[in-house]
PDB file of C-alpha atoms in Angstrom:
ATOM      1  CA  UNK A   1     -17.922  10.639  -8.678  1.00  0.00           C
ATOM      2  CA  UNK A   2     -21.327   9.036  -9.043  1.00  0.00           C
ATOM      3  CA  UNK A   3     -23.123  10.948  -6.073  1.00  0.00           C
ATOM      4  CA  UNK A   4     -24.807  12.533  -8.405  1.00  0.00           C
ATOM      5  CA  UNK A   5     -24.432  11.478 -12.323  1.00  0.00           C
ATOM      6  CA  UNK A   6     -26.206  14.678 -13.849  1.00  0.00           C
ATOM      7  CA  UNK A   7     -24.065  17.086 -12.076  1.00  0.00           C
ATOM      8  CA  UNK A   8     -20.779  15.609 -13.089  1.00  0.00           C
ATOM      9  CA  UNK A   9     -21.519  15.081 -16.667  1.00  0.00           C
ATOM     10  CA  UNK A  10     -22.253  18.763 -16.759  1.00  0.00           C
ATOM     11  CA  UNK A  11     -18.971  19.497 -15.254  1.00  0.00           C
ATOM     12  CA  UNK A  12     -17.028  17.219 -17.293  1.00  0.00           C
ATOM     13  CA  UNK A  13     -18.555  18.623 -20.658  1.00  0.00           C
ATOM     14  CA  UNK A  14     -17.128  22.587 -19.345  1.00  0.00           C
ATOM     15  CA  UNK A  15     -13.604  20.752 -19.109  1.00  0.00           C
ATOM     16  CA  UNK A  16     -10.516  20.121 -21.481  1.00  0.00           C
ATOM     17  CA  UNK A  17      -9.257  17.675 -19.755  1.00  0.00           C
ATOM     18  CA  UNK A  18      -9.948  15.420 -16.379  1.00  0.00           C
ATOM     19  CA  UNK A  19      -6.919  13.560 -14.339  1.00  0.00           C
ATOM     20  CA  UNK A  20      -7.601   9.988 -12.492  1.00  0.00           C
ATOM     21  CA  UNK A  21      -4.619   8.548 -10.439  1.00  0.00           C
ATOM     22  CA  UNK A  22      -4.957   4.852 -11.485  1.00  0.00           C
ATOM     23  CA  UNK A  23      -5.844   3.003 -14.318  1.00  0.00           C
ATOM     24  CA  UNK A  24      -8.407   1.674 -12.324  1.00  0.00           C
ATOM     25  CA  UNK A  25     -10.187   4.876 -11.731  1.00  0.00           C
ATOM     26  CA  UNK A  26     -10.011   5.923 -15.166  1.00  0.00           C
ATOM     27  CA  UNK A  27     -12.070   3.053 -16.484  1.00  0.00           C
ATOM     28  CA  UNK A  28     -14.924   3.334 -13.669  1.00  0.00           C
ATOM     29  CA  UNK A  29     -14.891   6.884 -15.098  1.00  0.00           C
ATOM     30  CA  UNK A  30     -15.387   5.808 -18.732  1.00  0.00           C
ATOM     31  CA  UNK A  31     -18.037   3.166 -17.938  1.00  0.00           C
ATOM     32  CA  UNK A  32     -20.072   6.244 -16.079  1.00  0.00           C
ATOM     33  CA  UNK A  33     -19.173   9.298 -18.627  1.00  0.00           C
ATOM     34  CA  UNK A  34     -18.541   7.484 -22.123  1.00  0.00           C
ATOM     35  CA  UNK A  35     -19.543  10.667 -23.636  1.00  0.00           C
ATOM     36  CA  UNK A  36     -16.973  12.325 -22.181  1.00  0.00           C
ATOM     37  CA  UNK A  37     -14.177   9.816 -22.077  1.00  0.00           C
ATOM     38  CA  UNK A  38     -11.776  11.008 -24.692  1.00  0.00           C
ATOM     39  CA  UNK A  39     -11.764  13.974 -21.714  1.00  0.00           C
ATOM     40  CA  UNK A  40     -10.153  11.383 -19.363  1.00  0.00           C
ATOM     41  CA  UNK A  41      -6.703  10.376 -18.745  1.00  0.00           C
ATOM     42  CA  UNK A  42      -4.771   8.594 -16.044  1.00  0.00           C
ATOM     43  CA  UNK A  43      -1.692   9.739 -14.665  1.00  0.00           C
ATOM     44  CA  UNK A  44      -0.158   8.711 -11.602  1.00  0.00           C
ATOM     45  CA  UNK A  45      -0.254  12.006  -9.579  1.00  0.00           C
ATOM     46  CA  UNK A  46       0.633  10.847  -6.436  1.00  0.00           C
ATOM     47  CA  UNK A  47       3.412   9.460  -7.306  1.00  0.00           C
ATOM     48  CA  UNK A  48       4.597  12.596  -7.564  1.00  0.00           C
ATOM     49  CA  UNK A  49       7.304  12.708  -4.775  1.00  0.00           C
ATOM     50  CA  UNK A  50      10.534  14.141  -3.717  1.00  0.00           C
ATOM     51  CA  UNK A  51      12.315  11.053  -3.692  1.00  0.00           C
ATOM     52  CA  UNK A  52      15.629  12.649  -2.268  1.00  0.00           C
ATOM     53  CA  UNK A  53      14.165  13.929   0.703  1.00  0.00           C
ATOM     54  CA  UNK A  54      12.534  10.646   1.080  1.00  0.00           C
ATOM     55  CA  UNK A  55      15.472   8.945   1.310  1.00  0.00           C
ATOM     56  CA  UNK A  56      17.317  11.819   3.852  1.00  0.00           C
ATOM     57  CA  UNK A  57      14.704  11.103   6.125  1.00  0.00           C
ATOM     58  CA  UNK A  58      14.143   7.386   5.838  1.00  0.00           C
ATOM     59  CA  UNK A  59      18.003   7.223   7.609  1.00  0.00           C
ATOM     60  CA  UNK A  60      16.573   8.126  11.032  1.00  0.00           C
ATOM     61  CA  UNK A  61      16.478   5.970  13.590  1.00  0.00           C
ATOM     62  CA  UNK A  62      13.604   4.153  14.931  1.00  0.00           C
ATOM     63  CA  UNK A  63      12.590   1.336  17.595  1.00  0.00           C
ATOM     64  CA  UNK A  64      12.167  -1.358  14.676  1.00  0.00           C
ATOM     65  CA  UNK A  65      16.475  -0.983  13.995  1.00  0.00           C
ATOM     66  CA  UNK A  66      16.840  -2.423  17.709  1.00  0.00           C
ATOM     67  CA  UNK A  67      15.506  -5.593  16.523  1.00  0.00           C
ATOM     68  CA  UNK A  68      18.321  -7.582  14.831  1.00  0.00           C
ATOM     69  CA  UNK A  69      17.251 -11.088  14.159  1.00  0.00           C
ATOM     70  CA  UNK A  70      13.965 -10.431  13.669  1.00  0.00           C
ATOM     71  CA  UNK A  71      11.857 -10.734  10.780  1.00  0.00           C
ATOM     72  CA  UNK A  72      10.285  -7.209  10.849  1.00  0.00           C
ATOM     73  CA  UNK A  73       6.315  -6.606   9.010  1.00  0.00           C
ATOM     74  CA  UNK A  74       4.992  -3.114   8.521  1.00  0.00           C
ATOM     75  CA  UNK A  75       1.474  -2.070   7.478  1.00  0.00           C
ATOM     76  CA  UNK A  76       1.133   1.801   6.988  1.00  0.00           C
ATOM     77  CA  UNK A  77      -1.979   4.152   6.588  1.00  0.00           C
ATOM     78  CA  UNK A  78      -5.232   4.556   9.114  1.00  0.00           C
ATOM     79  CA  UNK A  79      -6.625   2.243  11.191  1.00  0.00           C
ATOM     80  CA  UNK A  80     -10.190   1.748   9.994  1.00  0.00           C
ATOM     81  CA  UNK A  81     -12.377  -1.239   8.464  1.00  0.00           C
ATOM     82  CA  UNK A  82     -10.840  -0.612   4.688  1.00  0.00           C
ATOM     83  CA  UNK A  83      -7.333  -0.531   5.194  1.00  0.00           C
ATOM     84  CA  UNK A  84      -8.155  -4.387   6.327  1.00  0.00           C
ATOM     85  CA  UNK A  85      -5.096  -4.293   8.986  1.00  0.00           C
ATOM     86  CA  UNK A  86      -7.284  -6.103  11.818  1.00  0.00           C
ATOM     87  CA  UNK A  87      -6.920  -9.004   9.266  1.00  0.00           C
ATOM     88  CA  UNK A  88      -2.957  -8.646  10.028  1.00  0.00           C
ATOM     89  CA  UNK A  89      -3.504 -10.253  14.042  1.00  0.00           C
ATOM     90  CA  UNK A  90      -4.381 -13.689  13.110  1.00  0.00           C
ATOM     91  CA  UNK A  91      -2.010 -14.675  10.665  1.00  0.00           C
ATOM     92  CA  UNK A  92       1.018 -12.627  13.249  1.00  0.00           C
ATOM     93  CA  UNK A  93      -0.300 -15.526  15.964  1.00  0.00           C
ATOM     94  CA  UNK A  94      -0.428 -18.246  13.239  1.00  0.00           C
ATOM     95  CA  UNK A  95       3.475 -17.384  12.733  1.00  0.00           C
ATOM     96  CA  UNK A  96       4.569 -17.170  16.225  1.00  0.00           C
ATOM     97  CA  UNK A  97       2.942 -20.139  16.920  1.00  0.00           C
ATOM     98  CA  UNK A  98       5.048 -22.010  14.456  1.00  0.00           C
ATOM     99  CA  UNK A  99       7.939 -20.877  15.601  1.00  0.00           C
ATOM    100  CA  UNK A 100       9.341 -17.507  13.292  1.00  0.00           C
ATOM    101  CA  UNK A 101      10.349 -15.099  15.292  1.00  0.00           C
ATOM    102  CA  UNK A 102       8.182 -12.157  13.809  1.00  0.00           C
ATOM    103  CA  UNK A 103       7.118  -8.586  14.792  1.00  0.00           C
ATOM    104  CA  UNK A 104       4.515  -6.981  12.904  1.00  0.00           C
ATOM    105  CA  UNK A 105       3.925  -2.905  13.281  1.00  0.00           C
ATOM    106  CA  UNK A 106       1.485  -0.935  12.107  1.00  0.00           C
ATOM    107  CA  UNK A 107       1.925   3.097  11.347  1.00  0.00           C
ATOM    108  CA  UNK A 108      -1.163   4.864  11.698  1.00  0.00           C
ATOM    109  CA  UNK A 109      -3.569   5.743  13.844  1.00  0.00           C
ATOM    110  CA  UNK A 110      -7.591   5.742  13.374  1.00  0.00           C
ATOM    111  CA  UNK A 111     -11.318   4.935  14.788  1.00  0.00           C
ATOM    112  CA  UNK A 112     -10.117   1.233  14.625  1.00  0.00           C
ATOM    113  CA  UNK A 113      -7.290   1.718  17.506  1.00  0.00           C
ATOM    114  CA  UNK A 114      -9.864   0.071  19.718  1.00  0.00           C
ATOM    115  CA  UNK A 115     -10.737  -3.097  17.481  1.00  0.00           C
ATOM    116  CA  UNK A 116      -7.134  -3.673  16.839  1.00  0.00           C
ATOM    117  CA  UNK A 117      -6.270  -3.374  20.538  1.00  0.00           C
ATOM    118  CA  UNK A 118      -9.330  -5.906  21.721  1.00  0.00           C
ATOM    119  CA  UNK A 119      -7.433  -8.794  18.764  1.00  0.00           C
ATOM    120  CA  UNK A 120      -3.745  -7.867  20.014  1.00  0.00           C
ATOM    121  CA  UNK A 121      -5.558  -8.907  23.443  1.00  0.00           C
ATOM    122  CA  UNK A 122      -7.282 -11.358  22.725  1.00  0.00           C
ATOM    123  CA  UNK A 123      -4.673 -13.151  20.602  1.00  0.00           C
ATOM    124  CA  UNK A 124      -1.868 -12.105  23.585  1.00  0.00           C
ATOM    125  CA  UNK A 125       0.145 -10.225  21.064  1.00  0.00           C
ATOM    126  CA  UNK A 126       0.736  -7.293  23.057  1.00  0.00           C
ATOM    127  CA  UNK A 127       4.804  -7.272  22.844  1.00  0.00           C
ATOM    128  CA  UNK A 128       4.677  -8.775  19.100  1.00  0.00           C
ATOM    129  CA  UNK A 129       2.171  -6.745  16.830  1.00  0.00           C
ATOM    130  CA  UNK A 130       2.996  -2.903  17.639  1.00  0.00           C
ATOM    131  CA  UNK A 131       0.305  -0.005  17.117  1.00  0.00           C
ATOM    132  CA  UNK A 132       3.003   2.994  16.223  1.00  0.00           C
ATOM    133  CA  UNK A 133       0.433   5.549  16.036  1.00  0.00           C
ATOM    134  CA  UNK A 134       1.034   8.531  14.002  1.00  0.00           C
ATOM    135  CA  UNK A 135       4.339   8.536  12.434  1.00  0.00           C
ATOM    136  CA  UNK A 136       5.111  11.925  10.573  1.00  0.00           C
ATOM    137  CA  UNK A 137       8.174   9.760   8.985  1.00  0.00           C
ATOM    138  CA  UNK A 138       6.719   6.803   7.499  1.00  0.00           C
ATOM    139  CA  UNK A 139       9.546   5.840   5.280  1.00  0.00           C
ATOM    140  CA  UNK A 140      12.410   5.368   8.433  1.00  0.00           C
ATOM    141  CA  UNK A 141       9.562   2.005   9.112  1.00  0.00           C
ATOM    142  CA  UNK A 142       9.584   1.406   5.820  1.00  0.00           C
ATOM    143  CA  UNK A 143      13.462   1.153   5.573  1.00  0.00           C
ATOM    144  CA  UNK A 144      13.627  -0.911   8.766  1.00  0.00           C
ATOM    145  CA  UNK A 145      10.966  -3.461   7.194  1.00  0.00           C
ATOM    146  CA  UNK A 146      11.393  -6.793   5.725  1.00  0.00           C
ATOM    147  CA  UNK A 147       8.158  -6.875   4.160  1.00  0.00           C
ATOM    148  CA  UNK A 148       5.267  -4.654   3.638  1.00  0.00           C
ATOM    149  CA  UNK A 149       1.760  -5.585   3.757  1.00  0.00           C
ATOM    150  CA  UNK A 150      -1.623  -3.673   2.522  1.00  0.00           C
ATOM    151  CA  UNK A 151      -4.560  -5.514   2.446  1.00  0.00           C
ATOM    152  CA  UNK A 152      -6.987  -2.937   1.423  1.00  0.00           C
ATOM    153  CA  UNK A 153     -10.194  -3.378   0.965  1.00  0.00           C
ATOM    154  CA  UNK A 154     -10.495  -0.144  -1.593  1.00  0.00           C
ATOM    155  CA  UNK A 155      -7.931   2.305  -3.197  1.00  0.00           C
ATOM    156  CA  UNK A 156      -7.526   4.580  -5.533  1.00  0.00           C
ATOM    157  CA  UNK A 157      -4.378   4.212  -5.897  1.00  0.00           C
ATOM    158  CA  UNK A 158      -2.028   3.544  -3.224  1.00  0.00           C
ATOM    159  CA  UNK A 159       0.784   5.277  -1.908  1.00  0.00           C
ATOM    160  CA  UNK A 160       2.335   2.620   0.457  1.00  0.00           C
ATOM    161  CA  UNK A 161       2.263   0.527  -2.298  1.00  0.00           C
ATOM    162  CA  UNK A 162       4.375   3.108  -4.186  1.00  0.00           C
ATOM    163  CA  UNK A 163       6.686   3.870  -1.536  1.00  0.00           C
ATOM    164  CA  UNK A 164       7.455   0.187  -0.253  1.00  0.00           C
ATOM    165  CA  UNK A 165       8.519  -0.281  -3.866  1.00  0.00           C
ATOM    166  CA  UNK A 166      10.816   2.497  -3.753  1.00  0.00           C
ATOM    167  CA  UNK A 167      12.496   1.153  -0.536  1.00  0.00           C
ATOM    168  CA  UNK A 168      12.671  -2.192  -2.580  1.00  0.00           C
ATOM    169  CA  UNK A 169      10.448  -4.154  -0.252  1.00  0.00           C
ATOM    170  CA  UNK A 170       8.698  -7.513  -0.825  1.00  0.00           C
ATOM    171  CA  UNK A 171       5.059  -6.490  -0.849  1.00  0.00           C
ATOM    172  CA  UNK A 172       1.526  -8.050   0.164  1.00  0.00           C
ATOM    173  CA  UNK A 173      -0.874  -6.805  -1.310  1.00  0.00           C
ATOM    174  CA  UNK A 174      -5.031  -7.318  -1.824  1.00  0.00           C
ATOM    175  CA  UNK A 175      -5.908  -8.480  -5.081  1.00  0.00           C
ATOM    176  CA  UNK A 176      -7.931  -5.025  -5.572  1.00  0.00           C
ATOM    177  CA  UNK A 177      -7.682  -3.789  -9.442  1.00  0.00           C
ATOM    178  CA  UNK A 178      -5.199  -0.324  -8.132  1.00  0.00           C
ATOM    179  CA  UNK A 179      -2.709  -2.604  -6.679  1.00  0.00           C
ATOM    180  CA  UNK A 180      -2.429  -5.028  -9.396  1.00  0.00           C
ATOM    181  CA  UNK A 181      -1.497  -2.493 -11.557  1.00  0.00           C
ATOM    182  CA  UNK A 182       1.655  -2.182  -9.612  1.00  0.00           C
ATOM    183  CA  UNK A 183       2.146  -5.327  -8.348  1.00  0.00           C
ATOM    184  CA  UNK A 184       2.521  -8.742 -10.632  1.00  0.00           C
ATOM    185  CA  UNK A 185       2.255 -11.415  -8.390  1.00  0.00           C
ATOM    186  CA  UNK A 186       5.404 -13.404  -7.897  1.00  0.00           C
ATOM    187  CA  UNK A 187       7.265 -10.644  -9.236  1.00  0.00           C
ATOM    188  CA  UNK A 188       7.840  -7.854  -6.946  1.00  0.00           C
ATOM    189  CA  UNK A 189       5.051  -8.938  -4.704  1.00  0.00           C
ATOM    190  CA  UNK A 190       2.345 -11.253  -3.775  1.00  0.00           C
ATOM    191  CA  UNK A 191      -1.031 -10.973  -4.847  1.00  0.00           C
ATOM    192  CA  UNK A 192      -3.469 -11.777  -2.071  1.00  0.00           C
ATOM    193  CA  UNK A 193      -7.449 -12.394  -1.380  1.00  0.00           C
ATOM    194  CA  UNK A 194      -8.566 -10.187   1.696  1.00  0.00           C
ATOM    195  CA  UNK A 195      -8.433 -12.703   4.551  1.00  0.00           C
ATOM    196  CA  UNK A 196      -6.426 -13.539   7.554  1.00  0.00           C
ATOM    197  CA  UNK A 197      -5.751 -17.091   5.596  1.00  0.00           C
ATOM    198  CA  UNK A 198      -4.764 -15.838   2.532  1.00  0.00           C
ATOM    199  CA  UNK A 199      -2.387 -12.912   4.055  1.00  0.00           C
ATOM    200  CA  UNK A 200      -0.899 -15.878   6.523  1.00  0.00           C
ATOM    201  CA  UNK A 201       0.203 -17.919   3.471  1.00  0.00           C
ATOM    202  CA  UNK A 202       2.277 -15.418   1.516  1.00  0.00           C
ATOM    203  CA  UNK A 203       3.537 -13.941   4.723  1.00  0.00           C
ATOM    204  CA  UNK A 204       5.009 -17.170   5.815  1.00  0.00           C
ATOM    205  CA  UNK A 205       6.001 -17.747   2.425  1.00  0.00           C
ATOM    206  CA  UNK A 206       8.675 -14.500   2.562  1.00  0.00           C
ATOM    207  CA  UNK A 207       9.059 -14.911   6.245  1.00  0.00           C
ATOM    208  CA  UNK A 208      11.084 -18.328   5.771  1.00  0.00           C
ATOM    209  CA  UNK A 209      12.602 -17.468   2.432  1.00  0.00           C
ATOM    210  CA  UNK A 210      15.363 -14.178   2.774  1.00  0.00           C
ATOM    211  CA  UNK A 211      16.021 -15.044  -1.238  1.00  0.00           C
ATOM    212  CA  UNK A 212      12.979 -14.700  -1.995  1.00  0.00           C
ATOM    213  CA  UNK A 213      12.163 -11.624   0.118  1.00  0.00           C
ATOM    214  CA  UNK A 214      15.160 -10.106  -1.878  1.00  0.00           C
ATOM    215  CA  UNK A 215      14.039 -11.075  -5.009  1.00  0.00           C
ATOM    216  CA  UNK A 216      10.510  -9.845  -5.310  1.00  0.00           C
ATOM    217  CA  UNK A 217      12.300  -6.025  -3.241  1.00  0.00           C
ATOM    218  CA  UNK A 218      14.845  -5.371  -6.072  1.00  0.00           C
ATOM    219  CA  UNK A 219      11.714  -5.654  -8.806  1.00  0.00           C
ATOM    220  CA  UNK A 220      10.074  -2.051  -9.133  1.00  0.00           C
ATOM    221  CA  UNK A 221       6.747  -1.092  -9.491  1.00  0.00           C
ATOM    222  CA  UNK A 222       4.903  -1.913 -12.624  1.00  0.00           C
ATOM    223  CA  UNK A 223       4.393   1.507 -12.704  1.00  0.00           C
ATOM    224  CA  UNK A 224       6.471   4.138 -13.696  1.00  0.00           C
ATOM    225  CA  UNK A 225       6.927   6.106 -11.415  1.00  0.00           C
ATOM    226  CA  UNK A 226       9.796   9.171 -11.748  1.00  0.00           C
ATOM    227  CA  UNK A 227       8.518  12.627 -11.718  1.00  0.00           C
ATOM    228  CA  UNK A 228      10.375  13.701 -15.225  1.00  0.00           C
ATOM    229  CA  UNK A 229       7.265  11.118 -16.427  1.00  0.00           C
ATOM    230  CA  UNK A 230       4.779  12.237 -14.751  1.00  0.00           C
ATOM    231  CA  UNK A 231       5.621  16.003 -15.715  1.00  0.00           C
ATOM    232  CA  UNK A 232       5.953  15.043 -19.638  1.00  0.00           C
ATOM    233  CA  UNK A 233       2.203  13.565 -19.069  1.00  0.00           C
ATOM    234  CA  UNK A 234       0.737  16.625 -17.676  1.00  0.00           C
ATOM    235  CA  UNK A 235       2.792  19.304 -20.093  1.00  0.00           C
ATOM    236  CA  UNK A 236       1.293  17.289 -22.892  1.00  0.00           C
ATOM    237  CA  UNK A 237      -2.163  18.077 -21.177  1.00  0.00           C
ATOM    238  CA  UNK A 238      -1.161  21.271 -22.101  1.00  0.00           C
ATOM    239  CA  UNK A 239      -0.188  21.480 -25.857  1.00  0.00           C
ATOM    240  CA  UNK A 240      -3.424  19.777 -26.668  1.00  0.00           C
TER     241      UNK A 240
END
């Protein structure tokens, strides 16, 4: 949307309705289409999940479980520039080198497997932050983690984010406008500027505070997200 302004405000004039994932989104579309934005709606589509199988598969085994007294940090999606996880090495060495025993993973693979490798290097972290690589079951990581971190630089609306919460997990988050619709910081998460400083400091803060890590898991997502919801919104679509 905005490649080419014309074309979509003819399309969005031959529609009844048009579907944006985040709050976020919706109002970028408004500011665009005004014409057109009593057409617009947000509903959180990809939170559209089957939560049971989620949770079948998220009991399988996997190399984080063999490490018992560790304090265990995931990052999932792809390894490029605006997922931001190259910002994840220097605050990892920062933590080691004050003495918490850490390991931070990262599931996903991408064009920036060769940047991350070259910091793990250079910052000797080879045995301590863990390139997974693909992982067709996420959510077994994200069971075995004690806190979840996405410092994106950009998202519509984020699915880790979504899925962390589900597995009750302390979250880090960039202070981009998609996650702070889900996230209230010091609530079920911490709210962070997209730097290797910023992510050190609230990592450290839940790495040497368990009651706090527990805390900020067992709050939900500001957003709603059960699919009985998000089926009322679109059947409503519907009967308009």
């Amino acid at each position: 949307v905005g490649h080419n302004r014309e074309l979509d405000q003819r399309a969005f004039e031959l529609l009844d309705h048009v579907v944006t994932v985040s709050q976020n989104s919706l109002n970028s579309l408004c500011e665009l289409h005004p014409t057109c934005s009593d057409k617009f709606k947000c509903i959180h589509l990809p939170a559209l999940m089957d939560y049971d199988s989620m949770t079948a598969r998220s009991l399988e085994p996997n190399c984080m479980d063999e490490e018992k007294d560790t304090v265990k940090i995931l990052c999932v999606g792809r390894l490029v520039e605006l997922k931001g996880f190259h910002l994840c090495v220097e605050p990892c060495r920062k933590l080691l080198d004050k003495g918490y025993n850490i390991k931070w993973y990262v599931a996903g693979e991408g064009s920036y497997r060769p940047v991350m490798e070259e910091l793990i290097k250079q910052h000797h972290l080879e045995d301590r932050f863990i390139l997974l690589g693909n992982c067709p079951n996420p959510y077994s990581y994200i069971r075995s983690a004690d806190i979840c971190v996405q410092p994106s630089r950009y998202e519509g609306f984020s699915l880790s984010v979504i899925e962390g919460k589900f597995f009750k997990k302390p979250m880090v988050v960039s202070d981009i406008p998609s996650n702070m619709e889900m996230i209230k910081d010091g609530y079920n998460g911490l709210i962070v500027e997209r730097n290797p400083k910023a992510i050190y400091k609230a990592v450290e803060r839940l790495v040497s505070d368990e009651k706090l890590r527990k805390e900020l898991g067992e709050n939900p997502s500001l957003v709603e997200i059960s699919n009985e919801k998000i089926m009322k919104d679109f059947i409503d679509l519907f009967s308009k």
